[in-house]
Amino acid sequence: MALNQKKSKELFKKAKRIMPGGVNSPVRAFRAVGGTPLFIDSAKGSKIYDVDGNEFIDYVLSWGPMILGHSHPKVVNALKKAAEKGTSFGAPTPLEVELAAMVRKAYPSMEIIRMVNSGTEAAMSAIRAARGFTGRDRIVKFEGCYHGHADGILVQAGSGAATFGVPTSPGVPKDYARNTITLPYNDLRAFRNICKKTGKNIACVIIEPVVGNSGCILPKPGYLEGLRKITRQYGIVLIFDEVMTGFRISYGGAQKAFKIKPDMTCLGKVIGGGLPVGAYGGKKEIMSRIAPDGPVYQAGTLSGNPLAMTAGIETLKILSRPETYKKLMAKSMALEEGMKDAAKRAGIQTRFYRAGTMFCTYFTDREVHNFSDAAKTDMAAFAAFFRKMLERGVNLAPSGYEAGFMSLAHSQADINRTVRAAYASFREIK
Ligand SMILES: *Cc1c(COP(=O)(O)O)cnc(C)c1O
């Protein structure tokens, strides 16, 4: 039942001669699961179509942004109109004010907001603001949390207790990495200990409140509350990187769902409705340090771009309707129940985790609470599962460390088909 990937294979061959790994973002290359990536021709609603004419139910959704489903008519029409008025001005527009106001209404902790072009920029700039505000250099991040590819955060500690940064990626100067402390997620004691040692030198803690970049890892009860309390004691800026969880876990993100008020927040993905956007913001006293109000420099030629703002505004308009999240949650819950039931019937050990509309299946018989738990799950089983699902017309993210996403466009029929495919695939790889 192998897929016909003739055209994708030809394109991949050409692409590899001209781009690193043939791609513009590494996981797209399918290295973790083997085979040839799908070269996409188009997408509509819950479906994505490759250049060979294959159709897939899509749970990648451009890695999160397409929460309304692909090419939503309201978004596409608004984009057409916006494009006709001009695609970039390098000057303020009413659209930026409108989107910022919508974001602040959903995230009241973001008193002042700056738009940027990606989640990477948002996280990088939020950290710079926190350093500028506190006058401290050190930052704390957590294993398995991704905050984009800026130098100082491409760092991952070894296992065990708190380790001072060793650069994970060549090209990151040791001097940068030295200021990044990496700790295990869900381990409040490790954080308390590092604060006792060097808390007064730590500018900020940056965290994915639910870890979506090692699958889908939920915070233990009290963990986020503990971080909030300790950071306050030491004057450390608490940054929630909600680039993935923002408008995904709930309209108000993880901070609304877990009732925690961070000092700063990073957004991206959904707020761009499929166009390149990021945003960061937080307390007035911190954000007033940003240029031109203050000395912390941060800028962008295309920041607040009218097309990106338009896609974001139209997306949030639909998301802010009262029934939208009820529908999204019902669909996500139906998928969860179906997937758990399929695994049980097939007699295979998996753990399915879900936070709102993001989810992940781990192949393991143990609970997953942090990155090292995730790393111990059976990634070969995931890769086999991924390939079987693809052959059956279901597009999952091509790595066991990635989350899947639900959209408003996924129908009960899509979910049923997904669950049937999962049951058959589970049985085959058992
Ligand atoms: C995707 C992601 C980023 C990076 O965003 P880009 O737009 O890819 O630069 C940062 N943080 C988190 C939590 C993300 O999921």
XYZ file of C-alpha atoms and ligand atoms in Angstrom:
445
model
C 0.000 0.000 0.000
C 3.026 2.256 -0.448
C 2.228 5.853 -1.328
C 2.885 7.138 -4.810
C 5.475 9.829 -4.123
C 7.014 10.100 -7.589
C 6.879 13.883 -7.839
C 7.812 14.460 -4.199
C 10.867 12.219 -4.699
C 12.000 14.164 -7.771
C 11.527 17.480 -5.976
C 13.348 16.246 -2.876
C 16.333 15.237 -5.004
C 16.470 18.710 -6.572
C 15.845 20.427 -3.231
C 18.721 18.590 -1.547
C 21.110 20.023 -4.137
C 20.097 23.576 -3.321
C 18.995 23.685 0.351
C 20.403 22.081 3.532
C 18.689 18.693 3.738
C 16.344 19.909 1.002
C 14.312 21.937 3.467
C 13.985 25.328 5.134
C 13.291 23.909 8.605
C 14.970 20.686 9.745
C 12.133 18.427 10.969
C 10.431 18.738 7.575
C 13.153 16.522 6.104
C 11.613 13.354 7.687
C 14.981 12.294 9.168
C 13.273 11.025 12.341
C 10.793 8.810 10.511
C 12.567 7.962 7.245
C 11.246 8.259 3.717
C 10.525 11.235 1.501
C 8.754 14.343 2.802
C 5.455 15.266 1.207
C 5.868 18.246 -1.103
C 2.592 20.078 -0.694
C 0.508 21.489 -3.486
C -2.469 22.851 -1.549
C -4.601 22.495 1.550
C -8.225 23.152 2.391
C -10.031 22.703 5.707
C -8.765 19.570 7.468
C -7.078 18.190 4.328
C -3.670 18.649 2.792
C -2.760 17.583 -0.789
C 0.709 16.687 -2.023
C 2.101 17.204 -5.524
C 1.364 13.537 -6.370
C -2.341 14.092 -5.723
C -2.505 12.221 -2.387
C -4.967 13.529 0.205
C -4.260 13.504 3.952
C -6.182 14.468 7.065
C -3.759 16.979 8.509
C -2.812 17.143 12.196
C 0.350 19.174 11.602
C -1.576 22.313 10.616
C 1.640 24.125 9.732
C 2.894 23.160 13.239
C -0.050 24.803 14.934
C -1.140 28.042 13.279
C -4.019 26.725 11.130
C -6.484 26.343 14.006
C -9.421 27.298 11.750
C -8.340 24.722 9.163
C -6.436 25.481 5.963
C -7.372 28.389 3.680
C -10.378 29.505 5.679
C -12.528 31.621 3.295
C -12.797 34.553 5.734
C -9.030 34.718 6.150
C -8.291 34.255 2.448
C -10.767 36.930 1.357
C -9.466 39.412 3.902
C -5.910 38.702 2.723
C -6.838 39.338 -0.908
C -8.338 42.707 -0.008
C -5.362 43.620 2.181
C -2.867 42.678 -0.561
C -4.597 44.993 -3.002
C -4.086 47.877 -0.575
C -0.346 47.231 -0.384
C 1.790 44.543 1.211
C 4.131 46.549 3.434
C 4.586 50.209 4.309
C 7.253 50.400 6.972
C 4.921 52.723 8.863
C 2.191 52.187 11.451
C -1.234 50.918 10.338
C -4.599 50.593 12.125
C -4.306 46.802 11.763
C -1.432 46.570 14.255
C -3.425 48.483 16.844
C -6.438 46.244 16.264
C -4.544 42.957 16.617
C -2.585 44.174 19.654
C -5.847 45.167 21.346
C -7.365 41.746 20.608
C -4.295 40.021 22.018
C -4.269 42.151 25.164
C -7.946 41.465 25.766
C -7.215 37.717 25.713
C -3.897 38.048 27.628
C -4.364 40.865 30.166
C -0.857 40.182 31.542
C 0.483 41.580 28.240
C -0.049 45.230 29.137
C 2.238 46.404 26.339
C 2.812 44.355 23.192
C 5.376 44.416 20.379
C 4.770 42.546 17.119
C 7.637 40.679 15.478
C 7.937 38.177 12.619
C 8.428 34.810 14.332
C 8.321 32.968 17.626
C 12.120 32.947 17.619
C 12.199 36.726 17.559
C 9.546 36.940 20.259
C 11.491 34.737 22.690
C 14.839 36.335 21.879
C 13.422 39.822 22.383
C 11.558 38.954 25.579
C 14.788 37.630 27.085
C 16.631 40.783 26.034
C 13.918 42.896 27.654
C 14.157 40.874 30.875
C 17.936 41.290 30.935
C 17.651 44.991 30.217
C 15.080 45.381 32.954
C 16.889 43.416 35.676
C 20.481 44.230 34.704
C 21.239 40.496 35.136
C 22.729 38.121 32.534
C 21.754 34.599 33.487
C 18.613 32.898 32.238
C 16.924 29.615 33.120
C 15.281 27.330 30.580
C 14.068 23.751 30.801
C 15.156 20.572 29.026
C 13.042 19.785 26.013
C 11.511 23.267 25.824
C 12.083 25.036 22.524
C 12.100 28.804 22.306
C 13.286 29.288 18.760
C 16.854 29.186 17.500
C 18.438 32.329 18.942
C 21.977 31.627 20.202
C 21.531 31.806 23.954
C 18.596 29.409 24.082
C 19.879 26.663 21.800
C 21.307 25.066 24.869
C 20.403 21.840 26.538
C 21.933 20.565 29.734
C 23.057 17.027 30.317
C 21.006 14.825 32.550
C 20.926 15.061 36.301
C 21.200 18.132 38.444
C 21.475 21.701 37.289
C 24.280 22.042 34.808
C 25.774 25.215 33.510
C 25.220 25.542 29.790
C 27.095 23.639 27.168
C 26.172 24.739 23.669
C 24.052 22.157 21.924
C 24.636 23.628 18.508
C 28.067 24.383 17.077
C 28.117 28.063 16.263
C 26.784 29.112 19.650
C 29.657 30.795 21.519
C 30.474 29.211 24.868
C 30.242 32.644 26.459
C 26.570 32.874 25.502
C 25.801 29.375 26.608
C 27.471 29.937 29.959
C 24.674 32.308 30.902
C 21.978 29.756 30.143
C 21.070 27.371 32.933
C 19.055 24.352 31.853
C 16.946 22.429 34.355
C 14.550 19.483 34.140
C 10.901 20.470 33.627
C 8.424 19.623 36.401
C 11.183 19.634 39.042
C 10.550 22.500 41.437
C 13.320 21.413 43.779
C 15.950 21.806 41.048
C 14.706 25.326 40.404
C 14.635 26.226 44.091
C 18.203 24.974 44.487
C 19.580 27.007 41.594
C 17.853 30.095 42.986
C 19.471 29.547 46.373
C 22.833 29.405 44.613
C 22.536 32.215 42.093
C 18.955 33.562 42.096
C 20.048 37.205 42.307
C 21.970 36.793 39.029
C 19.067 35.330 37.084
C 17.246 37.749 34.783
C 14.456 35.463 33.693
C 12.953 32.022 33.523
C 11.528 31.075 30.148
C 9.205 28.110 29.952
C 6.657 26.418 27.746
C 3.898 26.096 30.374
C 2.836 22.917 28.594
C 5.794 21.448 26.707
C 4.777 21.044 23.084
C 8.269 20.613 21.719
C 8.888 17.217 23.328
C 5.435 15.908 22.466
C 2.870 17.141 24.953
C 4.006 17.268 28.583
C 1.683 18.676 31.231
C 2.823 20.580 34.312
C 2.373 18.708 37.581
C -0.118 20.322 39.965
C 1.627 23.158 41.789
C 4.659 23.316 39.487
C 3.815 26.516 37.612
C 2.467 28.058 40.831
C 5.787 27.229 42.497
C 7.791 28.854 39.698
C 5.615 31.941 40.000
C 6.199 32.178 43.741
C 9.964 31.618 43.690
C 10.623 33.952 40.736
C 8.766 36.687 42.597
C 10.920 36.130 45.697
C 14.137 36.592 43.719
C 12.961 39.365 41.373
C 13.267 37.043 38.368
C 11.119 37.800 35.312
C 8.826 34.857 34.559
C 8.336 34.448 30.787
C 5.661 32.121 29.471
C 6.539 31.094 25.953
C 3.013 30.555 24.658
C 4.005 30.543 20.985
C 2.417 27.101 20.757
C -0.033 27.067 23.680
C -1.403 30.557 22.995
C -4.982 30.319 21.656
C -4.425 26.520 21.584
C -5.040 25.364 25.140
C -7.735 27.998 25.492
C -8.402 31.438 24.032
C -6.373 32.875 26.913
C -3.649 30.229 26.587
C -1.991 28.349 29.414
C -1.945 31.379 31.707
C -5.742 31.457 31.633
C -6.126 27.680 31.929
C -3.722 27.390 34.891
C -4.573 30.816 36.354
C -0.965 32.046 36.513
C 0.049 35.593 35.652
C 3.523 35.640 34.075
C 5.524 38.864 33.833
C 6.011 38.424 30.104
C 4.481 36.303 27.348
C 5.612 35.226 23.894
C 3.091 34.453 21.177
C 3.331 33.330 17.554
C 1.812 30.606 15.398
C -2.002 31.039 15.822
C -1.883 34.858 16.086
C -0.510 34.976 12.534
C -3.276 32.806 11.084
C -0.677 31.119 8.847
C 1.469 34.150 8.086
C 4.811 34.877 9.769
C 4.094 36.599 13.108
C 5.310 36.657 16.657
C 4.558 38.955 19.562
C 5.984 39.582 22.984
C 4.718 41.672 25.795
C 4.133 41.988 29.482
C 4.299 44.370 32.377
C 4.442 48.041 31.537
C 7.545 48.558 33.676
C 9.453 45.936 31.686
C 8.126 46.812 28.239
C 8.798 50.531 28.787
C 12.489 49.635 28.441
C 11.963 48.757 24.783
C 13.059 51.251 22.103
C 11.970 53.946 21.434
C 10.487 54.286 24.957
C 13.666 52.888 26.493
C 17.224 51.804 25.681
C 16.655 48.099 24.907
C 16.877 47.908 21.125
C 14.575 45.744 19.042
C 13.217 46.457 15.564
C 11.863 44.882 12.360
C 11.462 46.022 8.744
C 8.365 43.888 8.231
C 7.097 43.818 11.836
C 3.357 44.441 12.076
C 3.091 43.611 8.381
C -0.454 44.352 7.104
C -0.996 40.890 5.601
C 0.142 39.099 8.738
C -1.953 41.405 10.939
C -5.001 40.792 8.730
C -4.683 36.994 8.910
C -4.272 37.243 12.684
C -7.268 39.548 13.159
C -9.586 37.364 11.045
C -8.433 34.230 12.865
C -8.953 35.722 16.314
C -12.366 37.096 15.309
C -13.586 33.569 14.646
C -11.796 32.120 17.660
C -13.368 34.688 19.975
C -16.923 33.569 19.150
C -18.450 31.917 22.208
C -18.977 28.408 20.775
C -15.631 28.064 18.994
C -13.625 26.521 21.839
C -16.505 24.295 22.887
C -16.400 22.813 19.399
C -12.603 22.597 19.350
C -12.530 20.877 22.743
C -15.282 18.417 21.804
C -13.369 17.405 18.667
C -10.105 17.080 20.598
C -11.775 15.003 23.288
C -13.364 12.721 20.685
C -9.944 12.125 19.148
C -8.432 11.422 22.581
C -11.111 8.887 23.461
C -10.851 7.237 20.039
C -7.052 7.000 20.125
C -6.968 5.604 23.667
C -9.646 3.080 22.807
C -7.872 2.052 19.577
C -4.623 1.431 21.453
C -6.436 -0.613 24.089
C -8.261 -2.745 21.502
C -5.027 -3.272 19.583
C -3.309 -4.275 22.833
C -0.423 -1.807 22.486
C 1.076 0.288 25.290
C 0.786 4.006 24.569
C 0.301 7.184 26.562
C -1.901 9.830 24.973
C -1.609 13.324 26.454
C -3.707 16.309 25.554
C -3.849 19.965 26.560
C -6.815 21.642 24.912
C -6.336 21.212 21.166
C -2.756 19.888 21.233
C -1.872 16.268 21.870
C 0.711 13.522 21.505
C 0.930 9.725 21.498
C 3.986 8.246 23.197
C 4.855 4.594 22.753
C 5.556 3.636 26.331
C 3.962 2.015 29.372
C 5.118 4.844 31.667
C 3.946 8.365 32.362
C 5.908 11.188 30.697
C 6.700 14.161 32.955
C 9.840 15.626 31.369
C 12.222 15.425 28.443
C 14.188 12.433 29.669
C 10.931 10.461 30.081
C 10.017 11.404 26.501
C 13.468 10.388 25.265
C 12.976 6.919 26.785
C 9.793 6.231 24.808
C 9.947 3.954 21.767
C 10.786 6.357 18.921
C 11.207 3.485 16.418
C 7.611 2.445 17.146
C 6.521 6.045 16.603
C 8.339 6.175 13.243
C 6.655 2.936 12.121
C 3.286 4.258 13.305
C 3.846 7.535 11.477
C 4.545 5.736 8.174
C 1.493 3.468 8.523
C -0.720 6.460 9.269
C 0.643 8.350 6.274
C -0.116 5.390 4.012
C -3.653 5.468 5.406
C -4.063 9.158 4.622
C -3.326 10.700 8.020
C -0.573 13.299 8.287
C 1.066 13.426 11.742
C 4.147 15.479 12.614
C 7.216 13.524 11.416
C 8.807 13.128 14.860
C 7.843 11.530 18.153
C 8.902 14.740 19.904
C 6.198 16.829 18.246
C 2.622 17.611 19.192
C -0.399 17.133 16.953
C -3.102 19.771 16.558
C -6.877 19.866 16.090
C -8.652 22.424 13.914
C -12.176 23.721 13.680
C -12.390 22.131 10.222
C -11.871 18.535 11.385
C -15.176 16.642 11.133
C -16.414 13.672 13.125
C -15.867 11.643 9.934
C -12.204 12.774 9.863
C -11.799 11.748 13.482
C -13.451 8.360 12.898
C -11.199 7.726 9.908
C -8.149 8.703 11.967
C -9.090 6.347 14.780
C -9.713 3.449 12.350
C -6.312 4.126 10.752
C -4.685 4.231 14.190
C -6.255 0.918 15.232
C -5.051 -0.838 12.055
C -1.581 0.776 12.365
C -1.232 -0.090 16.061
C -2.052 -3.731 15.250
C 0.521 -3.896 12.481
C 3.408 -2.485 14.510
C 2.635 -4.335 17.733
C 7.405 27.257 17.323
C 7.899 27.761 18.606
C 8.850 28.789 18.686
C 9.538 29.341 17.472
O 8.669 30.001 16.611
P 9.127 30.255 15.090
O 8.013 31.067 14.518
O 9.294 28.907 14.469
O 10.403 31.002 15.150
C 9.184 29.281 19.929
N 8.631 28.780 21.039
C 7.732 27.792 21.006
C 7.127 27.301 22.280
C 7.341 27.228 19.796
O 6.474 26.223 19.782
